[in-house]
Tab-separated table of N, CA and C in Angstrom:
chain	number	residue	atom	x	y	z
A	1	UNK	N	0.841	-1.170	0.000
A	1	UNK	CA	0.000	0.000	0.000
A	1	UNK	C	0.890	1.239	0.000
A	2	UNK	N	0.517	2.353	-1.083
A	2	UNK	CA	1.397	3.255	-0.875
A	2	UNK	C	0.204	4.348	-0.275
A	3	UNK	N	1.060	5.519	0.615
A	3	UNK	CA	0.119	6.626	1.243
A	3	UNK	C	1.026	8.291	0.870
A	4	UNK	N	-0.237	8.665	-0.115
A	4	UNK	CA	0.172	9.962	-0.130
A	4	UNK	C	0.886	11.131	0.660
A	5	UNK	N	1.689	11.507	0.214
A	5	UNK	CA	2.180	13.038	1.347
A	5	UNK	C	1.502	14.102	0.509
A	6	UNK	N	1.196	15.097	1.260
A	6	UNK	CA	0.553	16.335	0.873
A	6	UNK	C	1.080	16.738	-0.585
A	7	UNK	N	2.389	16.994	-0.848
A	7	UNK	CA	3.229	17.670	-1.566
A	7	UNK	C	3.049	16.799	-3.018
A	8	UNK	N	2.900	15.331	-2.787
A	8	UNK	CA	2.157	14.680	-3.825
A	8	UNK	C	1.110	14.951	-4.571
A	9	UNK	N	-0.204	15.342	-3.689
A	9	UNK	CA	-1.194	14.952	-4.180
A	9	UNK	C	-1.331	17.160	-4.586
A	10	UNK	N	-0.638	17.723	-3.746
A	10	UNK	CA	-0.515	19.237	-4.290
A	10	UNK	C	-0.170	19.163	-5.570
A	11	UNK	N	1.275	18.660	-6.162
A	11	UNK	CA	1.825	18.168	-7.620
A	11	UNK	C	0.355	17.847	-8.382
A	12	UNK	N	-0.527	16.826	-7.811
A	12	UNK	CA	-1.252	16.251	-8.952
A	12	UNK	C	-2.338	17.319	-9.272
A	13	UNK	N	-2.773	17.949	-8.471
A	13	UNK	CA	-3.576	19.232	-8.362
A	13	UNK	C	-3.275	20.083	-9.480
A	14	UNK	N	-1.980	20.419	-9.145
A	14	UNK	CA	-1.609	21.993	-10.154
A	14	UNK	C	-0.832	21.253	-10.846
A	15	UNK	N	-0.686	20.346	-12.018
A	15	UNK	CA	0.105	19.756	-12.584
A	15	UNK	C	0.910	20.700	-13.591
A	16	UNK	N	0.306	21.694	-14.169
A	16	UNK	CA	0.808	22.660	-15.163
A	16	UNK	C	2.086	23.864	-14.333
A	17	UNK	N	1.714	23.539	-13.165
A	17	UNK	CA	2.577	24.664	-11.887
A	17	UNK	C	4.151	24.664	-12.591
A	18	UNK	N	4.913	23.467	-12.860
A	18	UNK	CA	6.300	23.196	-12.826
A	18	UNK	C	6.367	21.962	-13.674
A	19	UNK	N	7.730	21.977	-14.035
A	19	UNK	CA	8.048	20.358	-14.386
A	19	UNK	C	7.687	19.353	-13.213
A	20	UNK	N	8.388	19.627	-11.982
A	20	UNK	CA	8.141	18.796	-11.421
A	20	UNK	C	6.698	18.084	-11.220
A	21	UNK	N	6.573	19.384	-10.994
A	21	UNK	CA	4.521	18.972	-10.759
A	21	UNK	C	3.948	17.718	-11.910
A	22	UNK	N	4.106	17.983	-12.958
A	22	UNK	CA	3.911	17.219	-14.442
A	22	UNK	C	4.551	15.992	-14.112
A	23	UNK	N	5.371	15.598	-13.290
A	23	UNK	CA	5.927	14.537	-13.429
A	23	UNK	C	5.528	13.903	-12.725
A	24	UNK	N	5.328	14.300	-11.536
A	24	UNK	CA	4.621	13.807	-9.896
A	24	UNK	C	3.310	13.471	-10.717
A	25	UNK	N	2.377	14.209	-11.324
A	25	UNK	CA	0.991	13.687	-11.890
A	25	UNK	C	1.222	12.898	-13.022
A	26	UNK	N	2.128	13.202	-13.726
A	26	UNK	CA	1.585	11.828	-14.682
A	26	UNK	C	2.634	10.423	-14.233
A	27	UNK	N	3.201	10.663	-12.652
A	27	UNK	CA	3.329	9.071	-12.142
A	27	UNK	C	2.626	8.634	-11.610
A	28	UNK	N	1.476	9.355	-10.940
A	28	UNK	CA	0.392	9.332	-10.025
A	28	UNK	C	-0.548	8.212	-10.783
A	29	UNK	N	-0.694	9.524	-12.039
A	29	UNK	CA	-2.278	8.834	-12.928
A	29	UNK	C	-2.293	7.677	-12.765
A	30	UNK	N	-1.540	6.845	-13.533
A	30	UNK	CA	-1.675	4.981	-13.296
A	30	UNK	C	-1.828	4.649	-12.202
A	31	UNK	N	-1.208	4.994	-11.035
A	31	UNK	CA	-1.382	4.466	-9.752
A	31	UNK	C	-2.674	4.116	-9.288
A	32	UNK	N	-3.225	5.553	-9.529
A	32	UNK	CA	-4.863	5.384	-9.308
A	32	UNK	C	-6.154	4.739	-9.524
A	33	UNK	N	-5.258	3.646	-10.899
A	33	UNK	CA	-6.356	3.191	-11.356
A	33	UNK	C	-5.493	1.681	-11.272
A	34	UNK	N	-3.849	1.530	-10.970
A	34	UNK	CA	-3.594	-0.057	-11.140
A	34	UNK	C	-3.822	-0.832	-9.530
A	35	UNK	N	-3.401	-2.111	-9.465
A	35	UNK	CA	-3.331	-2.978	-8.350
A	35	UNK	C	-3.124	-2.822	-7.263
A	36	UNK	N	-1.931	-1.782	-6.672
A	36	UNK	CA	-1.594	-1.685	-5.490
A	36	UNK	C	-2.880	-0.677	-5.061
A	37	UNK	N	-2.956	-0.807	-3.941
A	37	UNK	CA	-3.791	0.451	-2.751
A	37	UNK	C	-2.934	1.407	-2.683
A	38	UNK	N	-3.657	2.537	-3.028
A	38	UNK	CA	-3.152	4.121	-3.177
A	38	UNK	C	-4.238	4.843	-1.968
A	39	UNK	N	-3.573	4.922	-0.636
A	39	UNK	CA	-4.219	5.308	0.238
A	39	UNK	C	-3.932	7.016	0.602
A	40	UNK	N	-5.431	7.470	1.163
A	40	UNK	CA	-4.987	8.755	1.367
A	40	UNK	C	-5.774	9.397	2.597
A	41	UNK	N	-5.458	9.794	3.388
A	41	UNK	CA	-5.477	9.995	4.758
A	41	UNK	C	-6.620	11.396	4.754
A	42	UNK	N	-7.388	11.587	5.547
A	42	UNK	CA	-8.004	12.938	5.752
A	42	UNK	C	-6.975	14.199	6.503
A	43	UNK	N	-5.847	13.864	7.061
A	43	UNK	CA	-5.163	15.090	6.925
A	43	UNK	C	-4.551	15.501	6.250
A	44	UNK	N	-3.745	14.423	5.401
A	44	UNK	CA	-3.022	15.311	3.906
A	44	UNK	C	-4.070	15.592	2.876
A	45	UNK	N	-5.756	15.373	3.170
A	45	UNK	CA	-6.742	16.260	2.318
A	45	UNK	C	-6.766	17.752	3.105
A	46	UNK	N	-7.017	17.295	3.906
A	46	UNK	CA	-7.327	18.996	4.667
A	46	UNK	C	-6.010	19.944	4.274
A	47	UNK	N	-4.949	18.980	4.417
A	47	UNK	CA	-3.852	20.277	4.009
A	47	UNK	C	-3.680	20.819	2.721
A	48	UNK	N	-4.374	19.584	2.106
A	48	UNK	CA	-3.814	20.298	0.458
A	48	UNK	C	-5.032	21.252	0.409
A	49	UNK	N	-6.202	21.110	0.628
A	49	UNK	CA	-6.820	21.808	0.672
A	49	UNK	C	-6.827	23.866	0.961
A	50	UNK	N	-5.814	23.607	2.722
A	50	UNK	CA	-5.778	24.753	3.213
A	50	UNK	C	-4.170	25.432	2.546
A	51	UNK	N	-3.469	24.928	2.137
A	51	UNK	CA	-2.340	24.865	1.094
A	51	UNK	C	-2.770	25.626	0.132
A	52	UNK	N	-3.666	24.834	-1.052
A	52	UNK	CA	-4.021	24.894	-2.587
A	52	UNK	C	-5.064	26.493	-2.257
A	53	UNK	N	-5.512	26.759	-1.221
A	53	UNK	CA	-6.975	27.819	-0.971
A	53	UNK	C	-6.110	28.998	-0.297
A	54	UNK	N	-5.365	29.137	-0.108
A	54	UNK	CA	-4.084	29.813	0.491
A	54	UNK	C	-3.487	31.009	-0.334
A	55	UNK	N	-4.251	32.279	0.072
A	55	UNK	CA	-3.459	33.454	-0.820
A	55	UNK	C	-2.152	34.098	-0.485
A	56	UNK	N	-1.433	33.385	0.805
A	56	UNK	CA	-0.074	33.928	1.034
A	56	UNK	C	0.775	32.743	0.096
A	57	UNK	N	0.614	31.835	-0.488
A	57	UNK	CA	1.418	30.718	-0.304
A	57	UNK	C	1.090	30.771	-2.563
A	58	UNK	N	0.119	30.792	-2.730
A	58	UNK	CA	-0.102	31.050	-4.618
A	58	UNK	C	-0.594	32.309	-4.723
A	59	UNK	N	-0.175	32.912	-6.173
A	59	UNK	CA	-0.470	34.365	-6.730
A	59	UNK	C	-2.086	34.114	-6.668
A	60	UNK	N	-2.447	33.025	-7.220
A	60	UNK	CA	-3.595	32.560	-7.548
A	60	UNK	C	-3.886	31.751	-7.039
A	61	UNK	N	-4.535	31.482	-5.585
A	61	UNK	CA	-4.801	30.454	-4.414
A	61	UNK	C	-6.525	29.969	-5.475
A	62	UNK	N	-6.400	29.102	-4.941
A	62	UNK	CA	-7.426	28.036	-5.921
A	62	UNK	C	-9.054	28.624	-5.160
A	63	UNK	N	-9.835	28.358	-5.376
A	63	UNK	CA	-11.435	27.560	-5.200
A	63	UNK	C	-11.803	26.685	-4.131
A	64	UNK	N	-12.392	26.821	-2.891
A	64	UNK	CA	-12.605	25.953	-1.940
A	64	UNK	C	-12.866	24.701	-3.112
A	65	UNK	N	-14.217	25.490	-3.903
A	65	UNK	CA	-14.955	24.085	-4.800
A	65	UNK	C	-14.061	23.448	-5.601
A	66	UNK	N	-12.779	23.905	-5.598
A	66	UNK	CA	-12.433	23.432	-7.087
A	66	UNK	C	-11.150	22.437	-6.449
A	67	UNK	N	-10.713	22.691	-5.346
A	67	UNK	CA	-9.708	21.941	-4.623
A	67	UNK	C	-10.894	20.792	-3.825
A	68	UNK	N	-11.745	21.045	-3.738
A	68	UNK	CA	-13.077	19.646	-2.790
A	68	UNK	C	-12.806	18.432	-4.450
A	69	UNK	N	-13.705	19.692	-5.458
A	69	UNK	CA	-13.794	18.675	-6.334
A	69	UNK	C	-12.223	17.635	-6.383
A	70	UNK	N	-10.824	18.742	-6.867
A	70	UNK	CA	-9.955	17.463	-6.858
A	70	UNK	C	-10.100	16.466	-5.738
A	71	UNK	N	-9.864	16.678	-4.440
A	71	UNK	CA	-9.810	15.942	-3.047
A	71	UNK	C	-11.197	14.774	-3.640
A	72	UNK	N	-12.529	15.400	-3.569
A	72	UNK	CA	-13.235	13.887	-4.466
A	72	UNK	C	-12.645	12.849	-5.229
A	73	UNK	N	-12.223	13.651	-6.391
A	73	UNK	CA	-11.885	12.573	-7.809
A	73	UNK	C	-10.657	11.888	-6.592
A	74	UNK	N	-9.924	12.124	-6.102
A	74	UNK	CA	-8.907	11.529	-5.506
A	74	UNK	C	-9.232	10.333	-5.112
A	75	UNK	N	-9.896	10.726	-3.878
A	75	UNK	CA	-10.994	9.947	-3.004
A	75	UNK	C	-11.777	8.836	-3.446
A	76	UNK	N	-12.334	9.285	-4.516
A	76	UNK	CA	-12.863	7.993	-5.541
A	76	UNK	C	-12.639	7.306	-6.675
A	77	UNK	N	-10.651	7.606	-6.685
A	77	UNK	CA	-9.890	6.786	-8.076
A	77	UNK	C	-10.345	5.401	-7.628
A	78	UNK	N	-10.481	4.402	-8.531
A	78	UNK	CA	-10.380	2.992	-8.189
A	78	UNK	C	-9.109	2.325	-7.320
A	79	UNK	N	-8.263	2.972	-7.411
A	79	UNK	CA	-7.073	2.010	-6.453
A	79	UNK	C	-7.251	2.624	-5.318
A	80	UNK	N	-7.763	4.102	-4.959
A	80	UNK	CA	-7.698	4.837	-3.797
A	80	UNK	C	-8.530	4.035	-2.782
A	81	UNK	N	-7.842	4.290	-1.577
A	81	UNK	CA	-8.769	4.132	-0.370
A	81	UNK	C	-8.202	5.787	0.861
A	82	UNK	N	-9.663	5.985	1.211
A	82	UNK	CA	-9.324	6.883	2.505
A	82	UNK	C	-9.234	6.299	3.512
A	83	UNK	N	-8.132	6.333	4.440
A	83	UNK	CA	-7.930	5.928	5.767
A	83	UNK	C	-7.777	6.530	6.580
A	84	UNK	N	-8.061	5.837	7.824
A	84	UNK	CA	-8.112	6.897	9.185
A	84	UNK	C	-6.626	6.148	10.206
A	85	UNK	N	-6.867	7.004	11.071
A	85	UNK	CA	-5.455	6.273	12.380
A	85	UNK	C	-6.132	5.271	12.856
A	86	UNK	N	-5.408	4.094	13.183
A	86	UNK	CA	-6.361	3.263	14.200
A	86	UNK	C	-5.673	3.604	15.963
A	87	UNK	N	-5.794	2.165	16.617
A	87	UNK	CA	-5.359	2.248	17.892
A	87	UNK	C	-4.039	2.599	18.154
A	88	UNK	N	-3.120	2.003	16.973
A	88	UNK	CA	-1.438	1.932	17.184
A	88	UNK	C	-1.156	3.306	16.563
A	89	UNK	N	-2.107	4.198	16.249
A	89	UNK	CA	-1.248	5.586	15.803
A	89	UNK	C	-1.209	6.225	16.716
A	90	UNK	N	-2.032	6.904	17.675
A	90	UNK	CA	-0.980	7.405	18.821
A	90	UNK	C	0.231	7.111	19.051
A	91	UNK	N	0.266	5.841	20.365
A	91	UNK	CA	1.541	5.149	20.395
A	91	UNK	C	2.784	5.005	19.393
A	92	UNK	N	2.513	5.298	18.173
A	92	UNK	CA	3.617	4.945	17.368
A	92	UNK	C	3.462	7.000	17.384
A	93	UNK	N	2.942	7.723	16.909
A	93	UNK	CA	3.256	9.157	17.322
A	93	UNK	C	3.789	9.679	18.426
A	94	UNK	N	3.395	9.544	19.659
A	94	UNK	CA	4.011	9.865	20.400
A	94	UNK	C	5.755	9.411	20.791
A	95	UNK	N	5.795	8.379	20.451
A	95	UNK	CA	7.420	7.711	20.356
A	95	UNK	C	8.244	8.440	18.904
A	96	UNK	N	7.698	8.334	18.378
A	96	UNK	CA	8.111	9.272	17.060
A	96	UNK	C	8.460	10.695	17.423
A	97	UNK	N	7.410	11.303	18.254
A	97	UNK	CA	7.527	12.585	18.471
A	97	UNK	C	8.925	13.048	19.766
A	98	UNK	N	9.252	11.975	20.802
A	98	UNK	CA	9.782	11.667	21.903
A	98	UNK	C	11.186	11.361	21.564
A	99	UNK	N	11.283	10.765	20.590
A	99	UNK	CA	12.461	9.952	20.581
A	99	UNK	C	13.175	11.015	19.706
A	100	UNK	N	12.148	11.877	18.560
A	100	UNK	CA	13.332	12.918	17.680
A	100	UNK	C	12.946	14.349	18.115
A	101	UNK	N	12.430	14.361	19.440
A	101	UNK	CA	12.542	15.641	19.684
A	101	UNK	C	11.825	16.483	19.154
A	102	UNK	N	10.509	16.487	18.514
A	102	UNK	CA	9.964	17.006	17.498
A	102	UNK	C	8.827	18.311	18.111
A	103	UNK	N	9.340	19.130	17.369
A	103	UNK	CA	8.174	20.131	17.720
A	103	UNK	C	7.511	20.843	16.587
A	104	UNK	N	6.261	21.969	17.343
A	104	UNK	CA	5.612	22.681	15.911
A	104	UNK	C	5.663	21.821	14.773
A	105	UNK	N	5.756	22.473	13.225
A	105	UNK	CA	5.866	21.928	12.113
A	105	UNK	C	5.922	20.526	12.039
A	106	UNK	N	7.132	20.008	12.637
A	106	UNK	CA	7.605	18.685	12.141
A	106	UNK	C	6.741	17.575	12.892
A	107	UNK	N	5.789	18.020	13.692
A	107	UNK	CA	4.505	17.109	14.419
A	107	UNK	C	3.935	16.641	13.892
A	108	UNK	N	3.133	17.055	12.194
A	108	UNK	CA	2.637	16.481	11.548
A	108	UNK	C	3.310	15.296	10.630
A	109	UNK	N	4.389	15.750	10.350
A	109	UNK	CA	5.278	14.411	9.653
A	109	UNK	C	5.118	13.473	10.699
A	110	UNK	N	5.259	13.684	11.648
A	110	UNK	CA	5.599	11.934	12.333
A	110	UNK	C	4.162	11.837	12.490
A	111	UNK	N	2.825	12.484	12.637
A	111	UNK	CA	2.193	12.202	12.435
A	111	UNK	C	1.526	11.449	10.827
A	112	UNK	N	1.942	11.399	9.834
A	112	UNK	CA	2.209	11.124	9.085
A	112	UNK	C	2.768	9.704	8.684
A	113	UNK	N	4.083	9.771	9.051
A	113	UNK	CA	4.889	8.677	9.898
A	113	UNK	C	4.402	7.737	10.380
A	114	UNK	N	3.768	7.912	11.109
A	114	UNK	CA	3.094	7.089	12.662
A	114	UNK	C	1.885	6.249	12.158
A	115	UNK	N	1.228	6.760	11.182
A	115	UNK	CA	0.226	6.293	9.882
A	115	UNK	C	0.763	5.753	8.974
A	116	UNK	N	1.865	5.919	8.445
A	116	UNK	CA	2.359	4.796	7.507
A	116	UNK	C	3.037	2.789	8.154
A	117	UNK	N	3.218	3.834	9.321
A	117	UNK	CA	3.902	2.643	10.212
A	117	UNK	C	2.934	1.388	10.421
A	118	UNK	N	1.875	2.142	11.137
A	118	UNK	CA	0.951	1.832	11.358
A	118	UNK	C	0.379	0.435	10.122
A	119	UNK	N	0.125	1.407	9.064
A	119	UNK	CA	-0.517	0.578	8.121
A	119	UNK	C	0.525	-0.556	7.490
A	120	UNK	N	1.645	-0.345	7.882
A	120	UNK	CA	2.699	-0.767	6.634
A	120	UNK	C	2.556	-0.755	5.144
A	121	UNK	N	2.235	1.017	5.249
A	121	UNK	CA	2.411	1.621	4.069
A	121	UNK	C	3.621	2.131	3.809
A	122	UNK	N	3.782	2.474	2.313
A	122	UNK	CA	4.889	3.181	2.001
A	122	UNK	C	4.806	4.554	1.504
A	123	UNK	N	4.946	5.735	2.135
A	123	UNK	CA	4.952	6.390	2.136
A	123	UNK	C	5.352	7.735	0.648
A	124	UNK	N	4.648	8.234	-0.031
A	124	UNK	CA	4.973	8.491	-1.467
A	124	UNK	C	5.277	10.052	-0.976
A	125	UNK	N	5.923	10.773	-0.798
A	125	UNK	CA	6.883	11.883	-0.501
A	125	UNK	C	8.229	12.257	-1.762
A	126	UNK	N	8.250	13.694	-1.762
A	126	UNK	CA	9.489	14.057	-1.999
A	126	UNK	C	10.188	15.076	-1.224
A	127	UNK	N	9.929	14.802	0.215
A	127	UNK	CA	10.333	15.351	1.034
A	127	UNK	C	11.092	14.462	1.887
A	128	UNK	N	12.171	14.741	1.722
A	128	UNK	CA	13.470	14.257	2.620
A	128	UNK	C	13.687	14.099	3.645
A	129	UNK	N	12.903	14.776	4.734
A	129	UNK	CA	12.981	14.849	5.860
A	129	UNK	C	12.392	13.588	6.387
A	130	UNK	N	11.506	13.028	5.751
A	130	UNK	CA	11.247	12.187	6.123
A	130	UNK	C	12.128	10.652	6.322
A	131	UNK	N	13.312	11.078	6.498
A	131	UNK	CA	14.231	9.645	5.907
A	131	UNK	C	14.578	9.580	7.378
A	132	UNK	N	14.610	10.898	8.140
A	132	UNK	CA	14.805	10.929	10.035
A	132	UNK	C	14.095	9.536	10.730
A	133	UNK	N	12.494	8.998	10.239
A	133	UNK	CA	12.148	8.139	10.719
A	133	UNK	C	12.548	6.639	10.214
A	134	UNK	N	13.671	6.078	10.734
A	134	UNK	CA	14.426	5.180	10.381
A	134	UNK	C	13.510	3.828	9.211
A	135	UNK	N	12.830	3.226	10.364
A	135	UNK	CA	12.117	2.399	9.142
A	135	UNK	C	10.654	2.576	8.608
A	136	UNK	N	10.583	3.808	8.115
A	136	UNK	CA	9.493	3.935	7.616
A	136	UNK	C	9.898	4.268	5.721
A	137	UNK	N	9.179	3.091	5.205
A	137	UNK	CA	9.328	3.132	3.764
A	137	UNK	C	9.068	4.807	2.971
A	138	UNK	N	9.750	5.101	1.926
A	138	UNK	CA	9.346	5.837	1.564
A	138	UNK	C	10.110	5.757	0.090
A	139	UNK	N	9.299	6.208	-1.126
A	139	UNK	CA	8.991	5.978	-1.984
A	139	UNK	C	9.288	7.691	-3.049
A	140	UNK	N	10.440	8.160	-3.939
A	140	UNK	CA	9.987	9.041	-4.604
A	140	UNK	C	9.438	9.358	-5.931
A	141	UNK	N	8.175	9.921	-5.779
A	141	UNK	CA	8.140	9.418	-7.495
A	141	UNK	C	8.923	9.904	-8.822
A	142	UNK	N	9.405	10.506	-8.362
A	142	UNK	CA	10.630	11.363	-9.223
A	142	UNK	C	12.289	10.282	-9.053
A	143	UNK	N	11.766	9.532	-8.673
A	143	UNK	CA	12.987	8.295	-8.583
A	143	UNK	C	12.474	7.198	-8.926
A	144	UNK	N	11.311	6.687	-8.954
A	144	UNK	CA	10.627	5.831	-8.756
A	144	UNK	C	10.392	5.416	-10.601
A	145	UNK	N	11.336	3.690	-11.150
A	145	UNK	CA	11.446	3.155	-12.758
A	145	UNK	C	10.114	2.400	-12.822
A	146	UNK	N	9.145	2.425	-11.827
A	146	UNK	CA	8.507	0.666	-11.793
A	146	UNK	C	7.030	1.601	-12.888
């Protein structure tokens, strides 16, 4: 099972934004519709959301409606599933959070983290920081031949 990071599913959003963006979405597209589970969490929706709707952060901050609609189509690709934390995400957050010292900002990554662990997902990021949490898979699609 792979699980979206924000910065992913932002890429697939504004695909025209950058090269990169274009590349992140058209590795995405197939995903969504082949074999593996392409899971996606209700907080990396809310963020892309408050991200993508965001007039300090784009010249041109998007459409509540028009960032819901993407977060839908997401939500209801055929490989997608939305998931929630179960019992072991606390516990695996709080040790995450304890053990690297983590404050503000970087709370949500191990929250993040702590959900991939959890699921024994692999985590689809191109954010680096995430390599701090020793064995948690992670996946870039900008590296990624398969």
């Amino acid at each position: 099972m792979l699980l979206l990071d924000v910065n992913v599913c932002l890429y697939a959003y504004r695909p025209n934004q950058s090269e990169t963006a274009r590349r992140v979405s058209s590795w995405l597209a197939p995903k969504l519709v082949g074999h593996e589970r392409v899971a996606v969490s209700e907080p990396v929706l809310a963020s892309v959301i408050r991200i993508a709707t965001h007039p300090r952060i784009f010249e041109t901050p998007s459409t509540p409606g028009d960032v819901l609609q993407f977060t839908e189509s997401l939500v209801a690709a055929p490989a997608a599933r939305l998931v929630r934390p179960g019992p072991d995400h606390w516990p695996l957050l709080t040790a995450l959070v304890a053990e690297h010292r983590l404050r503000g900002n970087d709370v949500p990554d191990a929250g993040l983290a702590a959900h991939c662990l959890e699921l024994g997902a692999t985590l689809v990021t191109l954010d680096t920081g995430f390599a701090r949490f020793g064995p948690l898979r992670r996946l870039n699609p900008l590296e990624d031949s398969s």
